[in-house]
mmCIF file of C-alpha atoms in Angstrom:
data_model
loop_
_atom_site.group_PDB
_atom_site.id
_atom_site.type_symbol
_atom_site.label_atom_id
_atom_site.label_comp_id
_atom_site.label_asym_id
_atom_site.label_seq_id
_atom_site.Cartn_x
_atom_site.Cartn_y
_atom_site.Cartn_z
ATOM 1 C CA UNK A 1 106.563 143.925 138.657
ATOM 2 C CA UNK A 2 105.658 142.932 142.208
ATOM 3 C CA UNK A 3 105.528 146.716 143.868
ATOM 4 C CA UNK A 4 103.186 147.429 139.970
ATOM 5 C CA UNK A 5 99.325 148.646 141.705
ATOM 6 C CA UNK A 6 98.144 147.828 137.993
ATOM 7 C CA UNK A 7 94.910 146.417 138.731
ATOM 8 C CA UNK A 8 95.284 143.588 136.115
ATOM 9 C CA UNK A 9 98.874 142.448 137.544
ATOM 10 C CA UNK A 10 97.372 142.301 140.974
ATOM 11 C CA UNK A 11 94.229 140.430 139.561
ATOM 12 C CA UNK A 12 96.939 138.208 137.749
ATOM 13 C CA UNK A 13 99.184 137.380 140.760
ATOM 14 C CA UNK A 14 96.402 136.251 142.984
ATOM 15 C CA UNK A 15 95.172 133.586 140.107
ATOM 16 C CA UNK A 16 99.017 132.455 140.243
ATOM 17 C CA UNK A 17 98.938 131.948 143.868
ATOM 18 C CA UNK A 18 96.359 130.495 143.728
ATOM 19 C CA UNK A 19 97.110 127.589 141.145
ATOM 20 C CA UNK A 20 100.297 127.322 143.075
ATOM 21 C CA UNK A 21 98.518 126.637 146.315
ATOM 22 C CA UNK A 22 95.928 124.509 144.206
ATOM 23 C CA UNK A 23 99.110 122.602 143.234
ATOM 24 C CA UNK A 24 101.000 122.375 146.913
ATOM 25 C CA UNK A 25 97.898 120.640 147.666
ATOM 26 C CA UNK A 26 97.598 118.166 145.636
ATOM 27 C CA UNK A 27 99.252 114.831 147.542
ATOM 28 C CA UNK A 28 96.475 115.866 150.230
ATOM 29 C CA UNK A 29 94.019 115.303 147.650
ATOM 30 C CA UNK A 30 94.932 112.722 146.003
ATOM 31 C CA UNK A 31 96.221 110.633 149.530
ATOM 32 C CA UNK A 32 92.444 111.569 150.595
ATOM 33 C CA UNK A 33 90.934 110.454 147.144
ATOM 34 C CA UNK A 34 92.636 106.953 147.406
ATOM 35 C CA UNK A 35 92.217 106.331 150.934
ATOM 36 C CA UNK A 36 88.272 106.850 150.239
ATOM 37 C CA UNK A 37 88.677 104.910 147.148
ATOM 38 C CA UNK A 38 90.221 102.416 149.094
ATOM 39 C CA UNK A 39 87.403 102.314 151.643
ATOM 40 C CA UNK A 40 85.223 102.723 149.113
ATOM 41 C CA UNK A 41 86.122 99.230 147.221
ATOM 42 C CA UNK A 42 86.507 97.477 150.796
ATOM 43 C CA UNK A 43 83.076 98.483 151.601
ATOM 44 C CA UNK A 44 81.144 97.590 148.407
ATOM 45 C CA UNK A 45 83.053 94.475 147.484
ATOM 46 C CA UNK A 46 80.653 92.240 149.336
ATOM 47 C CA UNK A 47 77.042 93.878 147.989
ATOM 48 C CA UNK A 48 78.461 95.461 144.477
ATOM 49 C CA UNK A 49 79.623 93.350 141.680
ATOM 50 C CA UNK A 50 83.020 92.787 141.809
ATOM 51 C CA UNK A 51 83.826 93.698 138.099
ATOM 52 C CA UNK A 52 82.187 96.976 138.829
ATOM 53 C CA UNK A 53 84.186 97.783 141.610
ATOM 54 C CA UNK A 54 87.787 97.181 140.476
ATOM 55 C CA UNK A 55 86.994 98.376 137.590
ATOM 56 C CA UNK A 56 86.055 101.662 139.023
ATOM 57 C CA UNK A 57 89.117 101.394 141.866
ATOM 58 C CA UNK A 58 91.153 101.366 138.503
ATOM 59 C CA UNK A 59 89.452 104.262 137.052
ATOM 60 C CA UNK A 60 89.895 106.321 140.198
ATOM 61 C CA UNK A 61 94.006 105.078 140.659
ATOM 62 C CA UNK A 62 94.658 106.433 137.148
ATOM 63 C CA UNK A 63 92.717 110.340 137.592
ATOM 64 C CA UNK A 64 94.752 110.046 140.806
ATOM 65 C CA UNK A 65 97.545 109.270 138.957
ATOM 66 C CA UNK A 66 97.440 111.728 136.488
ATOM 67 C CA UNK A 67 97.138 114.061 139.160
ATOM 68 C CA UNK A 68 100.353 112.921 141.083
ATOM 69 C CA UNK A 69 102.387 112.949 138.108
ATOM 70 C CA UNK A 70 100.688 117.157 137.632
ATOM 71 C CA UNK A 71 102.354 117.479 141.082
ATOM 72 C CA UNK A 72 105.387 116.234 140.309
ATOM 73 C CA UNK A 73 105.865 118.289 136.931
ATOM 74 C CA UNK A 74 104.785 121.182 139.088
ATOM 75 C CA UNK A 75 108.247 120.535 141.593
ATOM 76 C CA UNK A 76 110.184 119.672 139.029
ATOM 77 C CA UNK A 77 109.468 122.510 136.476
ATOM 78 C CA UNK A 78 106.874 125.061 138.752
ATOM 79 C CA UNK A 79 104.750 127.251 136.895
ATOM 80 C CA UNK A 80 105.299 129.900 134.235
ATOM 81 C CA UNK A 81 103.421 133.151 133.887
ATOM 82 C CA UNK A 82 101.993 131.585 130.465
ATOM 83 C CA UNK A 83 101.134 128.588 131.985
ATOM 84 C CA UNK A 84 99.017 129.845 134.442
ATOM 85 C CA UNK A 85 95.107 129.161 132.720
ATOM 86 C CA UNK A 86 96.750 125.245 131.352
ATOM 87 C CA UNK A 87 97.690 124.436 134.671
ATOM 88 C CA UNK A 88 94.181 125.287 136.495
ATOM 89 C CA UNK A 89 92.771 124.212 133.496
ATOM 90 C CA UNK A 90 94.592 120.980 133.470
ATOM 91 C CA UNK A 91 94.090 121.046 138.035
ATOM 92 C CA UNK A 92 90.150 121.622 137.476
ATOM 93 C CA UNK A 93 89.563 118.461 134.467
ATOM 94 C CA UNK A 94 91.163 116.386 137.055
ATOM 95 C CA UNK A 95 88.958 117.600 140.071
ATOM 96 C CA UNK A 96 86.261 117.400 137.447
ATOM 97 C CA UNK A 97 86.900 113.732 136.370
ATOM 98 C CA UNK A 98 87.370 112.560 139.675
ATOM 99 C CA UNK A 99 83.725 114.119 140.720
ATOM 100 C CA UNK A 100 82.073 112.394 137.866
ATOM 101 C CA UNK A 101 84.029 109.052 139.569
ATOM 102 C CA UNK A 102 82.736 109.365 142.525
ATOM 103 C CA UNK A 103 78.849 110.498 141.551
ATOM 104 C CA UNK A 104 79.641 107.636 138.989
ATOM 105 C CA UNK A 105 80.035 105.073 142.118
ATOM 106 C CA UNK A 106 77.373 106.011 144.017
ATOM 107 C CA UNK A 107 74.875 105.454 140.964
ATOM 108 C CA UNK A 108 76.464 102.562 139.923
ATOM 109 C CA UNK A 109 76.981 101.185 143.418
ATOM 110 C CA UNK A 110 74.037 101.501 145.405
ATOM 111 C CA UNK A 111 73.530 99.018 147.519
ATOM 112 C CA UNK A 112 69.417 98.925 147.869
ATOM 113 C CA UNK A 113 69.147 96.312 150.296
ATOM 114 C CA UNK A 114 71.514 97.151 152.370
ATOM 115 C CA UNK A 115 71.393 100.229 154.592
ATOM 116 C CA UNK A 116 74.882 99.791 156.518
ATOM 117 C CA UNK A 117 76.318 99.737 152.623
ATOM 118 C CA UNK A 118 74.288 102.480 151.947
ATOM 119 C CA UNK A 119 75.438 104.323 154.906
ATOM 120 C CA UNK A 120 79.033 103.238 154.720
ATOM 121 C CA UNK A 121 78.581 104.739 150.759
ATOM 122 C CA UNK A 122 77.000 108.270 151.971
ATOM 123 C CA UNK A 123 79.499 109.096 154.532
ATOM 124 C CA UNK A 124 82.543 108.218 152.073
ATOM 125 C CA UNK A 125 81.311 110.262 148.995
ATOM 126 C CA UNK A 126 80.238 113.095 151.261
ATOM 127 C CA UNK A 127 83.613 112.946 152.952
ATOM 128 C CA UNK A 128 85.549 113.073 149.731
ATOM 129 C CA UNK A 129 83.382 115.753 148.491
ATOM 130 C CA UNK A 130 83.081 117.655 151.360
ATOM 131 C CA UNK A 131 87.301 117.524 152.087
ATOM 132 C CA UNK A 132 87.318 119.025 148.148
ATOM 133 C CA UNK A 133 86.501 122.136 149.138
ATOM 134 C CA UNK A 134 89.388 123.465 151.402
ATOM 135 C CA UNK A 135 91.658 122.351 149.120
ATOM 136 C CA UNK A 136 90.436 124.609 146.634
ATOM 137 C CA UNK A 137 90.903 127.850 147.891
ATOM 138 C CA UNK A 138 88.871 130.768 146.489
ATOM 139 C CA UNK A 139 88.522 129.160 143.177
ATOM 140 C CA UNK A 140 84.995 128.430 142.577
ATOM 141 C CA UNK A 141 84.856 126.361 139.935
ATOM 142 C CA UNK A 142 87.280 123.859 141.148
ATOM 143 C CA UNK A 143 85.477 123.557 144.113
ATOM 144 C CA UNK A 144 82.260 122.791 142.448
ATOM 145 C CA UNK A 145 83.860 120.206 139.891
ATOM 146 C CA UNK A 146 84.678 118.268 143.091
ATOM 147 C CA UNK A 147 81.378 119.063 144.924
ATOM 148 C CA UNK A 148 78.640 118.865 142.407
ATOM 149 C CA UNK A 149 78.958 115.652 140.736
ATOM 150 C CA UNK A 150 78.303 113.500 144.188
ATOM 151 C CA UNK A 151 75.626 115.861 145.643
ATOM 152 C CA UNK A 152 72.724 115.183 142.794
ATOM 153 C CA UNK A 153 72.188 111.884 142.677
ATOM 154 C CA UNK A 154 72.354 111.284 146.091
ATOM 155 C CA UNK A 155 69.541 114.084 146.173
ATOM 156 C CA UNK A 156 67.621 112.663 143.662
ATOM 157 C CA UNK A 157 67.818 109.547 145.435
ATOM 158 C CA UNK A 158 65.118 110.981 147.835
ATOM 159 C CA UNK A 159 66.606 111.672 150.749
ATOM 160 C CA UNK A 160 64.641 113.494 153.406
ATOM 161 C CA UNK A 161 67.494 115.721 154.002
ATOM 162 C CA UNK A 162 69.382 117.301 151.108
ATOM 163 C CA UNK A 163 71.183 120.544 151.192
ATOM 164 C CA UNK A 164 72.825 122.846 148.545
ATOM 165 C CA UNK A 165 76.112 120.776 149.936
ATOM 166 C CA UNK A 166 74.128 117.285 149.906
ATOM 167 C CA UNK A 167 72.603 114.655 151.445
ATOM 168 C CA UNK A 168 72.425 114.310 155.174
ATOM 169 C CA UNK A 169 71.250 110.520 155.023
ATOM 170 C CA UNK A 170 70.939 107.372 152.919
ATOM 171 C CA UNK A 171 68.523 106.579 150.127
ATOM 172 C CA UNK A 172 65.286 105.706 151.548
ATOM 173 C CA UNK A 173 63.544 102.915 149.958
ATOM 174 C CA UNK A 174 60.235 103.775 148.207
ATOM 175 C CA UNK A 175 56.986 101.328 149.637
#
């Protein structure tokens, strides 16, 4: 089956090594998504109401979660050839909910008065984002689960600079 030229089973092993190395790299992912979320919660605590923010640290601890435990199902058992499209499937809704999170936070915490906040805010959910796409390697939509969400609203926030990959400063206020 390996030495098979079969276009289809070459087509077919490339999208399984790729949802295998989508799955070896998950405890980057998810260390990276809680150390941001971490940050994330230490930095708005002070200008963001406090309900808001735990409740969205807890939000972000259990799509972490979720994906941990998808890691460790993935040593324990690895992947079947039928299991293939679940697994991505299952890898991109996590990368997908996570996204929405962290769009979620910076609409819901936006610190108006405060441009260090809104600077500290900017740089974190452009890191996170930004650090998604390695780990998604030459699957696009995975990528763009984990990119997109963050990048609109922080462009519709009016930023002077905003690229296809997002915005290059904080929120200007409108006089």
């Amino acid at each position: 089956d390996h030495d098979d030229p079969n276009p289809a089973t070459l087509a077919a092993r490339r999208k399984e090594e790729r949802v295998h190395m989508l799955y070896r790299q998950l405890p980057t992912s998810v260390t990276g998504s809680m150390l941001g979320a971490v940050l994330l919660a230490f930095s708005m605590w002070s200008v963001s109401p406090r309900w808001l923010v735990v409740s969205w640290t807890a939000l972000m601890t259990a799509n972490q979660g979720s994906r941990a435990w998808l890691y460790l199902h993935y040593c324990r058992h690895g992947l079947t050839a039928d299991g293939i499209d679940r697994a991505a499937w299952l890898w991109t809704a996590g990368g997908a909910v996570s996204g929405l999170l962290w769009g979620g936070a910076y609409l819901a915490m936006f610190p108006g008065e405060s441009p260090i906040h809104q600077a500290a805010l900017a740089i974190l959910i452009f890191g996170v984002a930004a650090g998604a796409v390695p780990a998604a390697p030459r699957m696009a939509a995975p990528a763009l689960t984990r990119m997109a969400p963050p990048s609109p609203p922080a462009c519709v926030a009016a930023s002077p600079i905003c690229t296809s990959s997002g915005c290059h400063t904080t929120r200007w206020k409108a006089r």
